[in-house]
Short mmCIF file of C-alpha atoms in Angstrom, two decimals:
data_model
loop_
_atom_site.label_atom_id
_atom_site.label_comp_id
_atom_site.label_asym_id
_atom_site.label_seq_id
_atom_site.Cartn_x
_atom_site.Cartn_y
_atom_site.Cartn_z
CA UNK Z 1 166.48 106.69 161.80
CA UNK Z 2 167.58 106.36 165.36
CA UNK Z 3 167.42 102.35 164.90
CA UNK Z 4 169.43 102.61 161.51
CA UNK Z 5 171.72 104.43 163.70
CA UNK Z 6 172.24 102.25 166.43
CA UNK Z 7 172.65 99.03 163.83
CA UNK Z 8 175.15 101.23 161.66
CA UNK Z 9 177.33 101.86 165.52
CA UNK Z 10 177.07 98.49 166.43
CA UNK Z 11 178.32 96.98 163.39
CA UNK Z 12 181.52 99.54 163.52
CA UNK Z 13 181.98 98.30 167.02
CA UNK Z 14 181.94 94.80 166.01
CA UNK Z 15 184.35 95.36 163.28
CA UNK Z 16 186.67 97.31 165.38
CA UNK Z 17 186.61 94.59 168.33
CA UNK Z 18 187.07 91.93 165.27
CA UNK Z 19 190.12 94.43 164.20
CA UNK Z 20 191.99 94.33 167.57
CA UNK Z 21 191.01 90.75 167.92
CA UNK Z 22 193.27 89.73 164.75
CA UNK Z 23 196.21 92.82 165.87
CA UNK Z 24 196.71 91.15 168.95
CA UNK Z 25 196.81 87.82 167.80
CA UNK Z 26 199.63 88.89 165.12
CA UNK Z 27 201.64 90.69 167.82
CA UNK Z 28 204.75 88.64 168.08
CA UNK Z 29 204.94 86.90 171.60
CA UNK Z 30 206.56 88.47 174.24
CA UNK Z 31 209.01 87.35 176.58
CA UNK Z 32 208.03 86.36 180.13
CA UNK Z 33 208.57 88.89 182.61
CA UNK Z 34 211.18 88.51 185.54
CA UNK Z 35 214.94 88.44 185.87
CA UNK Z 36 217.57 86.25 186.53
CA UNK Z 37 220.88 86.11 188.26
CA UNK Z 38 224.21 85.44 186.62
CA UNK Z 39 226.99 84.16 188.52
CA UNK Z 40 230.84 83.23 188.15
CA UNK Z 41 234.00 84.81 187.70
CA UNK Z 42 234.60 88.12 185.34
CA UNK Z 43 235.98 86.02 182.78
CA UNK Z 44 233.47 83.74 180.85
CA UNK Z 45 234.51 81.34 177.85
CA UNK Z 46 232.22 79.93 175.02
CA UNK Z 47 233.48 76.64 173.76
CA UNK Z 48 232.08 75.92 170.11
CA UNK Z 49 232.98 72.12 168.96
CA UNK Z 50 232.43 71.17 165.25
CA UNK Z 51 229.88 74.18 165.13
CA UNK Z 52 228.11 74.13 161.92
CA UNK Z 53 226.37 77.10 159.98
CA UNK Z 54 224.26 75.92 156.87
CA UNK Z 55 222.42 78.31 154.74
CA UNK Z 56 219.27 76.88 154.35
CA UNK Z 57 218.37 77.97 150.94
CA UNK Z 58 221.36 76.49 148.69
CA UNK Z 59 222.39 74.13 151.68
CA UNK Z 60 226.18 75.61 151.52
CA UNK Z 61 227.77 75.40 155.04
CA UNK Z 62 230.95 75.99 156.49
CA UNK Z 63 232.13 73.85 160.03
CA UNK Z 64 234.40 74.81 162.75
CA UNK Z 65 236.15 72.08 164.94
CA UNK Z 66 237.13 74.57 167.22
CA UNK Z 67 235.10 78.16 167.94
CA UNK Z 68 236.12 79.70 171.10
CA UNK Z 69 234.70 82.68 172.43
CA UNK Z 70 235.50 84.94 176.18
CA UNK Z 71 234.48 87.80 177.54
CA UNK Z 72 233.51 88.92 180.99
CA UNK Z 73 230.46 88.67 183.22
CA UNK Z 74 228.10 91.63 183.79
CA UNK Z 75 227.67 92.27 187.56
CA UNK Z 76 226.57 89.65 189.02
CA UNK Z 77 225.44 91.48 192.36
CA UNK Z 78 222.44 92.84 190.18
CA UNK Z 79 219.54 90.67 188.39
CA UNK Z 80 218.73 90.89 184.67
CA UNK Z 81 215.85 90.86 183.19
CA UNK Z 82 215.25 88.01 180.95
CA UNK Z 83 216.48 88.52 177.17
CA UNK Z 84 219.18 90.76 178.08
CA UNK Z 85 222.60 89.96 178.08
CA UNK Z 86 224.39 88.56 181.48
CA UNK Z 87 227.80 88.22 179.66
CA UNK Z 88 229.45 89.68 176.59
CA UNK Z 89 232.03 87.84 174.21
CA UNK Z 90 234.54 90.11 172.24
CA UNK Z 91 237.21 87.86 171.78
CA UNK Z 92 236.97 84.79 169.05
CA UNK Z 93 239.60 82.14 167.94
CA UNK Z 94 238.77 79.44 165.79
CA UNK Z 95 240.53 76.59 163.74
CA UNK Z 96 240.44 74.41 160.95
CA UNK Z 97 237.21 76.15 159.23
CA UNK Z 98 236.03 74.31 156.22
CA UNK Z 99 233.17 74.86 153.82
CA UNK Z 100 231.12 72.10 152.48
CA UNK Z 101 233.02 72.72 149.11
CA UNK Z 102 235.47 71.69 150.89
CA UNK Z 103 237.75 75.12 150.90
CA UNK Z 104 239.17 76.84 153.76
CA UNK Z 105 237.13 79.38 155.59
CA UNK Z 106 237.58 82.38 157.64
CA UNK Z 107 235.21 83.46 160.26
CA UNK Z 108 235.89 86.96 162.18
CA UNK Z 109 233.79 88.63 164.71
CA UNK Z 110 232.27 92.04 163.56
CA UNK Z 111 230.15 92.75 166.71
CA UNK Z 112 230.41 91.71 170.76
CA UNK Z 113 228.16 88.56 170.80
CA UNK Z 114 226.00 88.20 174.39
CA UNK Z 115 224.54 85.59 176.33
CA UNK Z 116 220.82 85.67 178.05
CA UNK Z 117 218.64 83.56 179.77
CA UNK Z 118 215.13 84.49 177.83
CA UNK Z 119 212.61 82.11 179.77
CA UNK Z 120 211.01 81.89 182.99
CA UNK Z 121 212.31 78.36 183.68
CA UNK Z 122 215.74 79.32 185.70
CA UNK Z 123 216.50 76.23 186.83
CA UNK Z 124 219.04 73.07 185.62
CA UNK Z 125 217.77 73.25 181.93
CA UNK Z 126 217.11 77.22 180.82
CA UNK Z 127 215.50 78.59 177.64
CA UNK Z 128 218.94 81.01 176.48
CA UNK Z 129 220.11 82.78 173.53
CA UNK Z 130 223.29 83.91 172.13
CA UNK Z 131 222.61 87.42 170.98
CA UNK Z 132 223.72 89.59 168.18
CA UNK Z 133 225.96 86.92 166.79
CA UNK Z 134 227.22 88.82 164.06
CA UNK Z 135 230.09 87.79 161.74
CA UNK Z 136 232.06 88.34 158.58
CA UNK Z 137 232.33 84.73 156.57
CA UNK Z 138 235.49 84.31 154.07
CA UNK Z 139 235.02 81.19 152.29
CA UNK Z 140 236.64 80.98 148.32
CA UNK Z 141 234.67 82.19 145.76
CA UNK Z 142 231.34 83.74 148.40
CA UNK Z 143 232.49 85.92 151.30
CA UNK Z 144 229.49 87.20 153.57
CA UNK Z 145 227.88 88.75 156.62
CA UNK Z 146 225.67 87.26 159.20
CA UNK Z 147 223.95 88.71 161.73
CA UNK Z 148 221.25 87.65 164.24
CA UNK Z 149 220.66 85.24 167.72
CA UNK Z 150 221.18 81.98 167.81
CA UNK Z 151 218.54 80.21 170.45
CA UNK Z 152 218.62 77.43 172.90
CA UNK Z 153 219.01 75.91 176.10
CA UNK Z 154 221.24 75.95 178.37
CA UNK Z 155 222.09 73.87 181.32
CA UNK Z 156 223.51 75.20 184.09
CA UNK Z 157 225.01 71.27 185.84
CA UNK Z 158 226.82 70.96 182.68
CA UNK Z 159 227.29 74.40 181.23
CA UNK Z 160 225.91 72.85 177.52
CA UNK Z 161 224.57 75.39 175.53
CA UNK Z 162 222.22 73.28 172.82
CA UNK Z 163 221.02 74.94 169.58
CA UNK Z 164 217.44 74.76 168.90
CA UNK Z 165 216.76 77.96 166.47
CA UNK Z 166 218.48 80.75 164.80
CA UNK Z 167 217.71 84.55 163.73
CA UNK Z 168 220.76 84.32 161.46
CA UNK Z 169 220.88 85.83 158.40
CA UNK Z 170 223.44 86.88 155.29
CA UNK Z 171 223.06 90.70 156.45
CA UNK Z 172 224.80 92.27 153.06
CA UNK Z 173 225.23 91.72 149.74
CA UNK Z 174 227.43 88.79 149.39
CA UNK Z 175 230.40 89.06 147.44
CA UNK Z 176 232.42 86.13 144.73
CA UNK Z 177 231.61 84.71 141.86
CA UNK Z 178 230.40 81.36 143.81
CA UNK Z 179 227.69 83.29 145.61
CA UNK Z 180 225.25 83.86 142.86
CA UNK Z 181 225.89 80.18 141.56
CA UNK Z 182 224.85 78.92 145.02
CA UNK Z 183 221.95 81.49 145.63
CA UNK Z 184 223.23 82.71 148.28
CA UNK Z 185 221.67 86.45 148.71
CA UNK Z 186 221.48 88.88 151.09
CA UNK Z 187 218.33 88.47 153.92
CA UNK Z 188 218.33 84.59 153.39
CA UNK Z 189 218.38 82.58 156.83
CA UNK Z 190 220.86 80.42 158.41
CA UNK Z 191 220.91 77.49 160.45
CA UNK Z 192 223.12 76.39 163.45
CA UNK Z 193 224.25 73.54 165.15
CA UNK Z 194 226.93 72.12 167.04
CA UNK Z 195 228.22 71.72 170.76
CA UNK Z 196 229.20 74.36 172.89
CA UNK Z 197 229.90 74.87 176.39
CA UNK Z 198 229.95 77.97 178.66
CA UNK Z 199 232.16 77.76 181.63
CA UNK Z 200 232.33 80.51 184.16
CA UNK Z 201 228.87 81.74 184.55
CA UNK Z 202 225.83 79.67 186.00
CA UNK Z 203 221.91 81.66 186.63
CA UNK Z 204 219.35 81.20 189.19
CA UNK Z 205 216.17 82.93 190.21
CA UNK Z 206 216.91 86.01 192.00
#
């Protein structure tokens, strides 16, 4: 009985290892601890040249030559830690926004979009995010919501911000009679790409 036992324990202590084995290989990776330091002046300005969002089911995507963003610097006496925002933008202008259809769009801000460094390289090139990038999209026929980061790198000679990934998605239920014709749906992802530049605010190790 007692070696029953002991066989019956060890194979639930197997399993259970085996158990948090698998959990904590399906725990989402976590961003490397530390902090950086923002510097620069309190206003900061995001420069967005032909900046394209495509919605990666259907392929529909709207372009804008010109999206322009400022807000102002968090203190920049005190480090960060990585992920969180060093700078806030509240303020959005943009120009001659056209959909792939080829009608006009309207893009308007529905949130305060942010700017962090999330890596441990703080250096010339830095991993970097722009953070809760949330907008309302008027285009004819399919208006929508999008919310979400958009990641990257950014480089702090040249103050280039370069898309490399995006959260993005349509956060509601889209609205027009274009939108179910496309497929376009609510919690389907979108892409982003484009130049931008940041001016006013450069990082380094604290």
């Amino acid at each position: 009985m007692r070696k029953f036992t002991s066989t019956v324990l060890a194979g639930v202590a197997a399993g259970a290892l085996a158990i948090a084995t698998i959990a904590a290989m399906s725990q989402p990776a976590q961003a490397a601890a530390g902090t950086y330091t923002p510097h620069g002046g309190p206003l900061v300005t995001l420069s967005g040249h032909d900046v394209t969002f495509t919605h990666v089911e259907s392929g529909f995507s709207f372009t804008c030559p010109q999206l322009d963003m400022s807000g102002s610097l968090f203190d920049p006496s005190q480090s960060r830690p990585f992920g969180t925002p060093a700078t806030t933008w509240d303020d959005l202008t943009t120009s001659g926004c056209t959909s792939s259809m080829g009608g006009d769009v309207t893009v308007d801000l529905t949130g305060t979009w942010g700017f962090a460094v999330t890596g441990a390289e703080v250096g010339s090139v830095s991993p970097a995010a722009i953070t809760d990038a949330a907008m309302f999209v008027g285009a004819g026929g399919c208006s929508f919501s999008v919310a979400g980061d958009i990641a990257g790198t950014f480089d702090d000679a040249t103050g280039a911000f370069t898309p490399d990934g995006s959260t993005q998605i349509i956060s509601d239920d889209p609205a027009g009679f274009l939108c179910p014709i496309l497929g376009i749906t609510q919690g389907q992802a979108m892409d982003v790409d484009g130049s931008w530049t940041i001016t006013g605010l450069t990082i380094t190790n604290p």
